[in-house]
Amino acid sequence: MSRAYLKSILRAVRQSLARFLAIFAIVALGVGFLAGLWSTTPDMRLSLDTYYDQQRMADVYIKATMGLTEEDIATLSALPEVDSLLPARVADVLVDTIDDGRLTTRVYGLPWTQLNGEQPLAVNQWQLVAGRLPESPEECLIEQGDAYLADLELGAVLRIVTDGENGDLFATTEFTVVGVVASPFYFSNEREPSNVGKGRLEVVIYVADSCYDLDVYTDVYIVSAAATELLTFSDAYEEHMEAFVARLEELGEERSNLRYAEIYGEGQDELDKARAELAEAEEEAARELADAWQEITDARRQLAEARIELDRGYADLAEARSKLAHEKAEAEAQLAEKEQELEQARQELEQGEASLAAALQAGLIGPAQAEVMRQQLDQGWEQYQIGVAALEGAKAELTQQMAEAEAQLAQAELDLERGEREYAEGLRELVKGEADYWRARAEVEAELNSARADIEEAARELEELEMPTWYVLDRNANVSFASFEINTEKVQAIATVFPVFFLLVAALVSLASMTRMIEEERTQLGIMKALGYSKGAIMEKYIGYCGLASLAGSVVGLVVGFRYIPAVIWQVFASMYKLPTLYTPFRWSFALVATGSALLLTMLVTVYACNRALSEKPASLMRPRPPQAGKRILLERVTSLWSRLTFSQKATARNLFRYKKHFYMTVMGVAGCAALLLTGFGLQNSIDVLANAQFNAILQYQLTIDYAEDVSIPAQLEDWLQQQEQVLAYTPAHGERGTVYQEDRKVYTTIYVPQDESSFAQFIALQERASGVALDLTASPVIISETLARALRLQPGHVLAIENADEIKAQLTVAAITENYVGSYIYLSATAYEAAFGQEAKANTVLAQTVPLETAAQDELLSALLQLKDVERAEFIDQAKHSFDHLVASIDFLVVIIILAAGALAMIVLYNLININIEERRRELATLRVLGFHNEEVAGYMFRETAILTAIGTLVGMPLGKLLHAFVIRQAESSDLMLGQSIEPLSYLWAVLLTLVFAALVCLVMARKLRQIQMVDSMKAIE
Amino acid sequence: MQDYVVFQDVCKYYQMGEQLIKAADQVTFTIDQGEFCVMVGPSGAGKTTILNMLGGMDACDSGLIRLEDCVVSQLTEKQLTDYRRHEVGFVFQFYNLVQNLTALENVELASEICRNPLDPKEVLEMVGLADRMHNFPAQLSGGEQQRVAIARALAKNPKILLCDEPTGALDYETGKSVLKLLHDSCRQTGRTVIVITHNQALTQMADRVIHLRSGRVAKVERNANPLPIERIEW
């Protein structure tokens, strides 16, 4: 390359700076966009990979169904592929907080020395965002809050709900938050699913692993030795990880077998021990029962004996009584006999007396005789008196004897009575004893039976013991990673469309510019050819000129594009992720390809333009080029219309078709500009729809309150709801997490079963989007959200496989699809729910409408709510809405970028086109001025063409923009997010207006140039 | 009618680097109405400059230029445009037809914007192009194109027809016929025609010949008996 060559190029640049700048600018724009958009995804991925490497993000983690033993860990760490690992105990639990209610929390139990910072974390190193590291096991770290993770403050106290799911796993159940960390494992704002609570993770905390009441680890996080070298999204990494995962799975099987044997052995031992214990217990029970029975038997015998004795007692008594009576009678008879004898004796004595007295009276007997007789009589009386005394004595004796005997008998009777009582007592005791015995016996047997059943159950369980499994999960199982990967993929998909378009326009602009340049220097070309220069030598200058413009444009485009385009998109991503530092290296391969293709394209068109000119003979080249001939166009056949046109309209009409290059370039450029603008404004519409329709039109409640599952609202809550003036209306519903399966896809969704189907529509509008027809759960018992329907391509009538929170699987036939933009929902009627899952849908959520409230008032209401019994959670949907405000803001930002790009594109293309047009028709325009055309008329003649082309371009741009918009929207959608599908009429208007404004601006600039055309130019010979 | 066109001490200077070029230096002449005037002189004599100034395409630095009762040298740019539009007809060396319009449309291009245009078709018939009026310039020969250009100038019904080397790009015969056309139209319509040429032979057909040299009027000749073009040879 000689100095002269360079000089001639530089001179050419100076002479036609506008043209040079046009090529420079469009190439800069094209290459900048191309390189920038191309490198965006790699840059973002590189940045994440760098962050991952710095934080030692796990490549793989293992979840073992039966836990991991120290031996497992030791085996793992001995693997050469393993760089470092971190065993952990992980469980999802419900946690009570003071200010935020009941939260679904993932608790990581980590080695104490790594938790307190004595040693660096082996894997998944966090960055301490606030507070400090724990100093005691009662302290914990918390993952940084975001749109979904709750934002707890330092000092907050977390209490694990021990009677909740997994609540029994813990030795320590109360923790104080002392630090906030950002872990590479949780950098996305996307919700992590959880199998407890409402199915979405709300808090992640890190505690000492000793807080778990577990001997084994549940998870182990592993950094692979070689993977650090590889870019995490690359195929090489993928391949490497596949092999590594396979290796770990193999090991997992091996270790699981051992673990199985271990658990089985332990179980068997325990079972044997239990069986022995049972046998012992059985024996003892039998012995004790026998003893008891013996006692009872003894008692019964004793009682029988006592009975006999008693009976005998009664007999003896009776006998004694009769004997006594007999003896008494006998004694009385003897006494009576004696009395008679005495009576006789007395009578005899009295007769003797009387005889004596008579004898005396009669004197028959002397005194002596009388004396003797007296004596005899007195003797008799004496005898009699003695006899009476003896009788009296005998009588008294008898009476005494009788009394004594009676007393003895009475005593004996008393004794018998007591004996009887004792006997009755004994009998009662016996009966009770017997009952006790039987009861005890039944009890013992029941106990033993249950023990036997337990053992049998345990034995069966042991036999059914599932093989332990290692779930080896790579980074794809990490929600943050997967989401980032998908979203960067979306960027890549979008990134390939725009820049190609820009490059094509760049090629067109160069073609037009270079053709014009060669036209202008036609004569010079002819002279050089005539002088004997070769084609190549002549071309050199133009190739150099165009190459210089392209190269300079490329360099500027690369420098700006590489640096700023990824940064802008990174900024947009910041609403979705807690992002690390962005790295924007200069990517030589992209730079070379982008610059190369730009250079190649522009040079090819230059060569093409040169060739066309140089194929002419030198002589004809040196003659002025015959002006491009006019041609008749189709429109002229419509004579009635054609004849009404003025000459300049006719000229314009013909010109449109005369310069096809200009036509296509302008239409493409303007269409691109209009399409870009429409896409930008459409994106804004789509997001606005999402924010407005979702949070105002579709979700018409403001507050959700979750409570412990019940059929009716807890009384306290109901009272509160009715008393609160700020609460306008409410409805209870059943809400739970569901998982929809489709082939190998798994989509998380929320199932709602309203208790009052008729009033539910007042809280969540169920309606078909296209038709606006309201949907009714009674008529269509299974309504799914459009987000879900689109993600899984479901139509009414299709069947979806779903699993509810209790892991009951069911098939649902979609009855209707309801408009929905954020989140994925399935609305079921109570009967449909019961039919599908075989259980009642118990209400556990209240949707409430409130008066508009400030944040402070909302917080006040929430804390009042959370103090109510049974209320687990309460949330205003404003909180969800706020996170979308970020998205809206970043889209607005993107729209500005798009408008700027579109403007730049339109300006460059139109400027270049008009510039060339003016250059080409300088003589014509000068002639018009000489003929007395006013400036406006000349401008009109010139710009009418531009205006029509702009109009055509704008028109073409509208469907193009709609397509582009649909494409971009489609890329951005997920099962949790649908963007507004339609573009507002106002956006079309704005896109058209702005396009026209850009065009008008260019025309305004060019009008000045038009005025500067010298009329004397009309005199000049055609050079 | 005397002094239809008046140039009085008209000067026009161009600064070319450090050199001051006097394109017109104290130019003074008059032309009567209906005259066929030829301006001759070598290259750089100031012919075109004078024509431009008279045609309202260029302003003079000093002096007076008048056409009938219109003082051209004092018109504003806007007035100059109207002056060109209504009063002057131009014929260029390279015809300067709009390539994308047919012969007829090129004539209409001019006639549409002025006050008393002639019928374009009639004018084209007059210049002998009745058969070719729907052809595009590229389909016409050079002479035919120049005839279209003349028709375009005539159709405006201008007060004066200014022709800048109208035969410069034409061959001898065609040039002659074009000159005849101009001469005829001057004679038939009584329109003042000024023709610039460097061909001295043409002076024979003019009513008035203005000789220019180095921006000055060297000599003004009146030709009482101009020769018809057919009798002039060069």
mmCIF file of N, CA, C and O in Angstrom, chain A residues 187 251 690 734 908 934:
data_model
loop_
_atom_site.group_PDB
_atom_site.id
_atom_site.type_symbol
_atom_site.label_atom_id
_atom_site.label_comp_id
_atom_site.label_asym_id
_atom_site.label_seq_id
_atom_site.Cartn_x
_atom_site.Cartn_y
_atom_site.Cartn_z
ATOM 1 N N PHE A 187 -29.580 -16.714 43.853
ATOM 2 C CA PHE A 187 -29.411 -15.341 43.381
ATOM 3 C C PHE A 187 -30.576 -14.897 42.508
ATOM 4 O O PHE A 187 -30.662 -13.769 42.084
ATOM 5 N N LEU A 251 -21.545 -44.767 42.340
ATOM 6 C CA LEU A 251 -21.081 -44.831 43.716
ATOM 7 C C LEU A 251 -22.267 -44.850 44.667
ATOM 8 O O LEU A 251 -22.276 -45.578 45.665
ATOM 9 N N LEU A 690 -49.863 -6.395 31.859
ATOM 10 C CA LEU A 690 -49.531 -7.339 32.921
ATOM 11 C C LEU A 690 -49.733 -6.690 34.284
ATOM 12 O O LEU A 690 -50.347 -7.258 35.175
ATOM 13 N N HIS A 734 -59.890 -22.759 49.343
ATOM 14 C CA HIS A 734 -58.824 -23.712 49.615
ATOM 15 C C HIS A 734 -57.716 -23.430 48.615
ATOM 16 O O HIS A 734 -57.947 -23.320 47.415
ATOM 17 N N ILE A 908 -29.840 7.395 9.637
ATOM 18 C CA ILE A 908 -28.716 7.058 8.772
ATOM 19 C C ILE A 908 -29.210 6.664 7.392
ATOM 20 O O ILE A 908 -28.718 7.145 6.366
ATOM 21 N N HIS A 934 -40.082 27.332 -6.860
ATOM 22 C CA HIS A 934 -39.776 27.837 -5.520
ATOM 23 C C HIS A 934 -39.078 26.761 -4.716
ATOM 24 O O HIS A 934 -39.178 25.579 -5.018
#
